[in-house]
mmCIF file of C-alpha atoms in Angstrom:
data_model
loop_
_atom_site.group_PDB
_atom_site.id
_atom_site.type_symbol
_atom_site.label_atom_id
_atom_site.label_comp_id
_atom_site.label_asym_id
_atom_site.label_seq_id
_atom_site.Cartn_x
_atom_site.Cartn_y
_atom_site.Cartn_z
ATOM 1 C CA UNK A 15 21.945 -12.407 13.706
ATOM 2 C CA UNK A 16 23.384 -9.144 12.478
ATOM 3 C CA UNK A 17 21.876 -6.183 14.380
ATOM 4 C CA UNK A 18 22.425 -2.346 13.965
ATOM 5 C CA UNK A 19 21.679 0.159 16.636
ATOM 6 C CA UNK A 20 21.819 4.002 16.333
ATOM 7 C CA UNK A 21 22.887 6.218 19.204
ATOM 8 C CA UNK A 22 23.310 9.942 19.813
ATOM 9 C CA UNK A 23 21.702 12.979 21.032
ATOM 10 C CA UNK A 24 17.894 13.372 20.399
ATOM 11 C CA UNK A 25 18.144 17.088 20.334
ATOM 12 C CA UNK A 26 20.528 19.496 18.470
ATOM 13 C CA UNK A 27 20.453 23.337 18.233
ATOM 14 C CA UNK A 28 20.383 25.022 14.950
ATOM 15 C CA UNK A 29 23.680 25.602 13.267
ATOM 16 C CA UNK A 30 25.394 22.925 15.376
ATOM 17 C CA UNK A 31 26.537 19.488 14.251
ATOM 18 C CA UNK A 32 24.414 16.374 14.453
ATOM 19 C CA UNK A 33 26.455 13.354 15.390
ATOM 20 C CA UNK A 34 25.229 9.764 15.470
ATOM 21 C CA UNK A 35 26.814 6.378 15.656
ATOM 22 C CA UNK A 36 25.669 3.048 14.525
ATOM 23 C CA UNK A 37 26.944 -0.065 16.363
ATOM 24 C CA UNK A 38 27.069 -3.345 14.414
ATOM 25 C CA UNK A 39 26.638 -6.578 16.402
ATOM 26 C CA UNK A 40 26.373 -10.069 15.489
ATOM 27 C CA UNK A 41 28.729 -9.639 12.575
ATOM 28 C CA UNK A 42 31.732 -7.773 11.212
ATOM 29 C CA UNK A 43 31.601 -4.369 9.624
ATOM 30 C CA UNK A 44 34.753 -5.383 7.742
ATOM 31 C CA UNK A 45 32.838 -7.717 5.462
ATOM 32 C CA UNK A 46 33.856 -7.280 1.822
ATOM 33 C CA UNK A 47 30.255 -7.846 0.716
ATOM 34 C CA UNK A 48 28.747 -4.894 2.141
ATOM 35 C CA UNK A 49 28.704 -1.023 2.622
ATOM 36 C CA UNK A 50 27.002 0.673 5.402
ATOM 37 C CA UNK A 51 24.659 3.667 4.952
ATOM 38 C CA UNK A 52 22.695 6.371 6.650
ATOM 39 C CA UNK A 53 19.100 7.161 5.620
ATOM 40 C CA UNK A 54 16.681 9.607 7.181
ATOM 41 C CA UNK A 55 13.060 10.244 7.193
ATOM 42 C CA UNK A 56 11.534 13.638 8.148
ATOM 43 C CA UNK A 57 8.216 13.302 10.143
ATOM 44 C CA UNK A 58 5.400 12.163 7.827
ATOM 45 C CA UNK A 59 7.638 12.154 4.770
ATOM 46 C CA UNK A 60 9.620 9.770 2.637
ATOM 47 C CA UNK A 61 13.092 8.214 2.773
ATOM 48 C CA UNK A 62 16.298 10.087 1.854
ATOM 49 C CA UNK A 63 19.651 8.461 1.491
ATOM 50 C CA UNK A 64 22.424 10.364 3.104
ATOM 51 C CA UNK A 65 25.533 8.580 2.366
ATOM 52 C CA UNK A 66 27.396 5.183 2.653
ATOM 53 C CA UNK A 67 30.824 3.877 3.643
ATOM 54 C CA UNK A 68 33.004 0.866 3.074
ATOM 55 C CA UNK A 69 35.042 -0.670 5.798
ATOM 56 C CA UNK A 70 38.110 0.722 4.010
ATOM 57 C CA UNK A 71 36.901 4.192 4.601
ATOM 58 C CA UNK A 72 35.795 5.090 1.020
ATOM 59 C CA UNK A 73 32.692 7.059 1.096
ATOM 60 C CA UNK A 74 29.945 8.538 -1.262
ATOM 61 C CA UNK A 75 27.281 11.024 -0.285
ATOM 62 C CA UNK A 76 23.987 12.431 -1.458
ATOM 63 C CA UNK A 77 24.940 15.400 -3.588
ATOM 64 C CA UNK A 78 22.308 17.604 -2.007
ATOM 65 C CA UNK A 79 23.974 17.038 1.490
ATOM 66 C CA UNK A 80 27.599 16.430 0.509
ATOM 67 C CA UNK A 81 28.906 19.799 1.754
ATOM 68 C CA UNK A 82 27.595 19.185 5.284
ATOM 69 C CA UNK A 83 28.127 15.274 5.757
ATOM 70 C CA UNK A 84 30.920 13.247 7.073
ATOM 71 C CA UNK A 85 30.612 9.453 7.492
ATOM 72 C CA UNK A 86 33.490 7.670 9.053
ATOM 73 C CA UNK A 87 34.068 4.095 10.225
ATOM 74 C CA UNK A 88 35.875 2.420 13.167
ATOM 75 C CA UNK A 89 36.416 -1.209 12.445
ATOM 76 C CA UNK A 90 37.916 -1.735 15.947
ATOM 77 C CA UNK A 91 34.676 -0.771 17.441
ATOM 78 C CA UNK A 92 32.459 -2.261 14.719
ATOM 79 C CA UNK A 93 30.906 1.192 14.324
ATOM 80 C CA UNK A 94 30.338 3.811 11.751
ATOM 81 C CA UNK A 95 29.295 7.365 12.440
ATOM 82 C CA UNK A 96 27.449 10.305 10.717
ATOM 83 C CA UNK A 97 28.176 14.005 11.180
ATOM 84 C CA UNK A 98 25.895 16.476 9.762
ATOM 85 C CA UNK A 99 26.916 20.158 10.096
ATOM 86 C CA UNK A 100 25.095 23.473 10.248
ATOM 87 C CA UNK A 101 21.801 21.885 10.979
ATOM 88 C CA UNK A 102 18.389 23.467 10.562
ATOM 89 C CA UNK A 103 14.858 22.461 11.472
ATOM 90 C CA UNK A 104 14.793 20.778 8.016
ATOM 91 C CA UNK A 105 17.239 18.228 9.346
ATOM 92 C CA UNK A 106 14.721 17.056 11.870
ATOM 93 C CA UNK A 107 14.076 13.408 11.059
ATOM 94 C CA UNK A 108 14.321 9.839 12.140
ATOM 95 C CA UNK A 109 17.850 8.755 11.240
ATOM 96 C CA UNK A 110 18.461 5.062 10.202
ATOM 97 C CA UNK A 111 21.611 3.151 9.758
ATOM 98 C CA UNK A 112 21.521 0.096 7.412
ATOM 99 C CA UNK A 113 23.549 -2.489 5.694
ATOM 100 C CA UNK A 114 23.896 -2.095 2.064
ATOM 101 C CA UNK A 115 24.736 -4.817 -0.393
ATOM 102 C CA UNK A 116 27.637 -4.076 -2.705
ATOM 103 C CA UNK A 117 26.105 -6.044 -5.529
ATOM 104 C CA UNK A 118 22.350 -5.594 -5.275
ATOM 105 C CA UNK A 119 22.423 -2.167 -3.861
ATOM 106 C CA UNK A 120 19.690 -3.008 -1.423
ATOM 107 C CA UNK A 121 19.561 -1.912 2.349
ATOM 108 C CA UNK A 122 18.730 -5.360 3.680
ATOM 109 C CA UNK A 123 19.297 -4.903 7.432
ATOM 110 C CA UNK A 124 18.265 -1.734 9.306
ATOM 111 C CA UNK A 125 18.582 -0.178 12.705
ATOM 112 C CA UNK A 126 15.426 0.822 14.575
ATOM 113 C CA UNK A 127 16.063 4.385 13.841
ATOM 114 C CA UNK A 128 16.614 7.442 16.207
ATOM 115 C CA UNK A 129 14.660 10.694 16.227
ATOM 116 C CA UNK A 130 16.698 13.779 16.108
ATOM 117 C CA UNK A 131 15.027 17.144 16.488
ATOM 118 C CA UNK A 132 16.650 20.324 15.583
ATOM 119 C CA UNK A 133 15.536 23.144 17.807
ATOM 120 C CA UNK A 134 16.878 25.766 20.247
ATOM 121 C CA UNK B 20 20.120 12.754 -10.395
ATOM 122 C CA UNK B 21 17.705 9.892 -10.937
ATOM 123 C CA UNK B 22 14.227 10.686 -9.924
ATOM 124 C CA UNK B 23 11.760 7.867 -8.933
ATOM 125 C CA UNK B 24 8.015 8.579 -9.244
ATOM 126 C CA UNK B 25 5.587 6.273 -7.577
ATOM 127 C CA UNK B 26 1.854 5.932 -8.281
ATOM 128 C CA UNK B 27 -0.523 6.043 -6.705
ATOM 129 C CA UNK B 28 0.594 8.082 -3.589
ATOM 130 C CA UNK B 29 -2.086 6.298 -1.584
ATOM 131 C CA UNK B 30 -4.456 3.303 -2.232
ATOM 132 C CA UNK B 31 -7.415 1.717 -0.483
ATOM 133 C CA UNK B 32 -8.108 -1.920 -1.096
ATOM 134 C CA UNK B 33 -10.075 -4.866 0.359
ATOM 135 C CA UNK B 34 -8.626 -7.992 1.859
ATOM 136 C CA UNK B 35 -8.087 -10.370 -0.913
ATOM 137 C CA UNK B 36 -7.600 -7.798 -3.596
ATOM 138 C CA UNK B 37 -4.761 -7.806 -6.050
ATOM 139 C CA UNK B 38 -2.869 -4.555 -5.544
ATOM 140 C CA UNK B 39 -0.364 -2.963 -7.957
ATOM 141 C CA UNK B 40 1.978 -0.167 -7.379
ATOM 142 C CA UNK B 41 4.080 1.397 -10.161
ATOM 143 C CA UNK B 42 7.422 3.199 -10.034
ATOM 144 C CA UNK B 43 8.926 5.137 -12.834
ATOM 145 C CA UNK B 44 12.585 6.153 -13.114
ATOM 146 C CA UNK B 45 13.630 9.395 -14.801
ATOM 147 C CA UNK B 46 16.229 7.462 -16.965
ATOM 148 C CA UNK B 47 17.049 3.742 -17.765
ATOM 149 C CA UNK B 48 18.157 2.005 -14.553
ATOM 150 C CA UNK B 49 18.126 -1.521 -16.028
ATOM 151 C CA UNK B 50 16.878 -3.788 -13.202
ATOM 152 C CA UNK B 51 18.611 -1.844 -10.435
ATOM 153 C CA UNK B 52 15.478 -1.372 -8.434
ATOM 154 C CA UNK B 53 14.426 -2.551 -4.931
ATOM 155 C CA UNK B 54 11.101 -2.455 -3.073
ATOM 156 C CA UNK B 55 10.547 -1.905 0.711
ATOM 157 C CA UNK B 56 7.596 -2.081 3.114
ATOM 158 C CA UNK B 57 7.407 0.230 6.096
ATOM 159 C CA UNK B 58 4.963 -0.080 8.863
ATOM 160 C CA UNK B 59 4.134 2.765 11.213
ATOM 161 C CA UNK B 60 6.962 3.579 13.661
ATOM 162 C CA UNK B 61 9.224 0.747 12.170
ATOM 163 C CA UNK B 62 12.159 0.736 9.940
ATOM 164 C CA UNK B 63 11.599 -0.237 6.264
ATOM 165 C CA UNK B 64 11.952 -3.932 5.354
ATOM 166 C CA UNK B 65 13.400 -5.119 2.171
ATOM 167 C CA UNK B 66 10.958 -7.122 0.109
ATOM 168 C CA UNK B 67 12.156 -7.345 -3.513
ATOM 169 C CA UNK B 68 15.698 -6.664 -4.944
ATOM 170 C CA UNK B 69 16.856 -6.432 -8.471
ATOM 171 C CA UNK B 70 13.285 -5.580 -9.575
ATOM 172 C CA UNK B 71 11.925 -9.141 -9.255
ATOM 173 C CA UNK B 72 13.797 -11.169 -6.729
ATOM 174 C CA UNK B 73 12.067 -12.056 -3.442
ATOM 175 C CA UNK B 74 14.039 -11.406 -0.304
ATOM 176 C CA UNK B 75 14.452 -14.502 1.858
ATOM 177 C CA UNK B 76 11.427 -15.019 4.104
ATOM 178 C CA UNK B 77 9.089 -12.824 2.351
ATOM 179 C CA UNK B 78 5.652 -14.272 1.441
ATOM 180 C CA UNK B 79 5.191 -15.170 -2.140
ATOM 181 C CA UNK B 80 2.133 -12.995 -2.586
ATOM 182 C CA UNK B 81 4.632 -10.141 -3.098
ATOM 183 C CA UNK B 82 6.247 -9.837 -6.499
ATOM 184 C CA UNK B 83 7.942 -7.333 -8.723
ATOM 185 C CA UNK B 84 8.658 -6.885 -12.341
ATOM 186 C CA UNK B 85 10.001 -4.419 -14.865
ATOM 187 C CA UNK B 86 13.201 -3.033 -16.318
ATOM 188 C CA UNK B 87 14.377 0.109 -17.877
ATOM 189 C CA UNK B 88 12.260 2.922 -16.573
ATOM 190 C CA UNK B 89 8.942 1.245 -15.631
ATOM 191 C CA UNK B 90 8.571 -1.078 -12.691
ATOM 192 C CA UNK B 91 5.524 -2.832 -10.975
ATOM 193 C CA UNK B 92 5.101 -4.067 -7.494
ATOM 194 C CA UNK B 93 2.129 -6.456 -6.848
ATOM 195 C CA UNK B 94 0.510 -8.039 -3.853
ATOM 196 C CA UNK B 95 -1.626 -10.860 -5.257
ATOM 197 C CA UNK B 96 -3.994 -11.269 -2.381
ATOM 198 C CA UNK B 97 -3.885 -8.381 0.175
ATOM 199 C CA UNK B 98 -3.629 -9.388 3.747
ATOM 200 C CA UNK B 99 -4.445 -7.118 6.830
ATOM 201 C CA UNK B 100 -0.845 -7.245 7.796
ATOM 202 C CA UNK B 101 0.147 -5.749 4.355
ATOM 203 C CA UNK B 102 -1.044 -2.347 5.565
ATOM 204 C CA UNK B 103 2.157 -0.178 5.234
ATOM 205 C CA UNK B 104 3.741 2.367 2.986
ATOM 206 C CA UNK B 105 5.801 0.864 0.159
ATOM 207 C CA UNK B 106 8.911 2.374 -1.387
ATOM 208 C CA UNK B 107 10.893 1.769 -4.556
ATOM 209 C CA UNK B 108 14.545 2.623 -4.561
ATOM 210 C CA UNK B 109 17.065 2.733 -7.495
ATOM 211 C CA UNK B 110 20.841 1.988 -7.194
ATOM 212 C CA UNK B 111 21.898 2.598 -10.750
ATOM 213 C CA UNK B 112 23.473 5.891 -9.818
ATOM 214 C CA UNK B 113 23.820 6.358 -6.045
ATOM 215 C CA UNK B 114 20.481 5.654 -4.282
ATOM 216 C CA UNK B 115 17.123 7.416 -4.616
ATOM 217 C CA UNK B 116 13.819 6.320 -3.081
ATOM 218 C CA UNK B 117 10.329 6.978 -4.467
ATOM 219 C CA UNK B 118 7.918 9.047 -2.536
ATOM 220 C CA UNK B 119 6.006 6.100 -1.134
ATOM 221 C CA UNK B 120 2.710 4.567 -1.593
ATOM 222 C CA UNK B 121 0.415 4.281 1.509
ATOM 223 C CA UNK B 122 -1.724 1.323 1.323
ATOM 224 C CA UNK B 123 -4.919 1.095 3.473
ATOM 225 C CA UNK B 124 -7.662 -1.444 3.997
ATOM 226 C CA UNK B 125 -11.051 -0.479 2.543
#
């Protein structure tokens, strides 16, 4: 059974770079049928797609975050990662990684999420 | 950017009620629309994909319909475990979620 698990610091200082990794277990990140994505949710608010990556390394990002986001993949470790630069308090959120179907465009398997707080 | 507008933002209903949530896209998205359920402190769960297809294992009391710009999500008979926030999501052009509908028991 495929599982995703986010990991990374829970506290990041303003202006620094937020870095998270999602480890995929129970299946291969190199499947041709799926992309892999990051979604975030500020406390008490809705869901915001951050960006997605294919195992080949092709990426696409939310235009509102594109200038600050980098998503990468390491197929040897079955992981993909998120870097968000120049963070502010507005980037405080629960960050989820998820599997994204190439055809139906649905996030069908999610990690449990990890809370990241931006504060000095 | 495609904007997704859900209504209502919150809803109170009784067990056994039929519940309907609507989602409107800012432009034609065909049937590229999914629905999720999120319970407090948990990750979202995919319920409906391609506007009307039930994800495997999801109870049949959940259904979806619509195409173009107007979509509907229905719970035919509300159960206590359905208390959650529901989100629509388009994938016609990148990915955008609606603002969510919080469903409570009356």
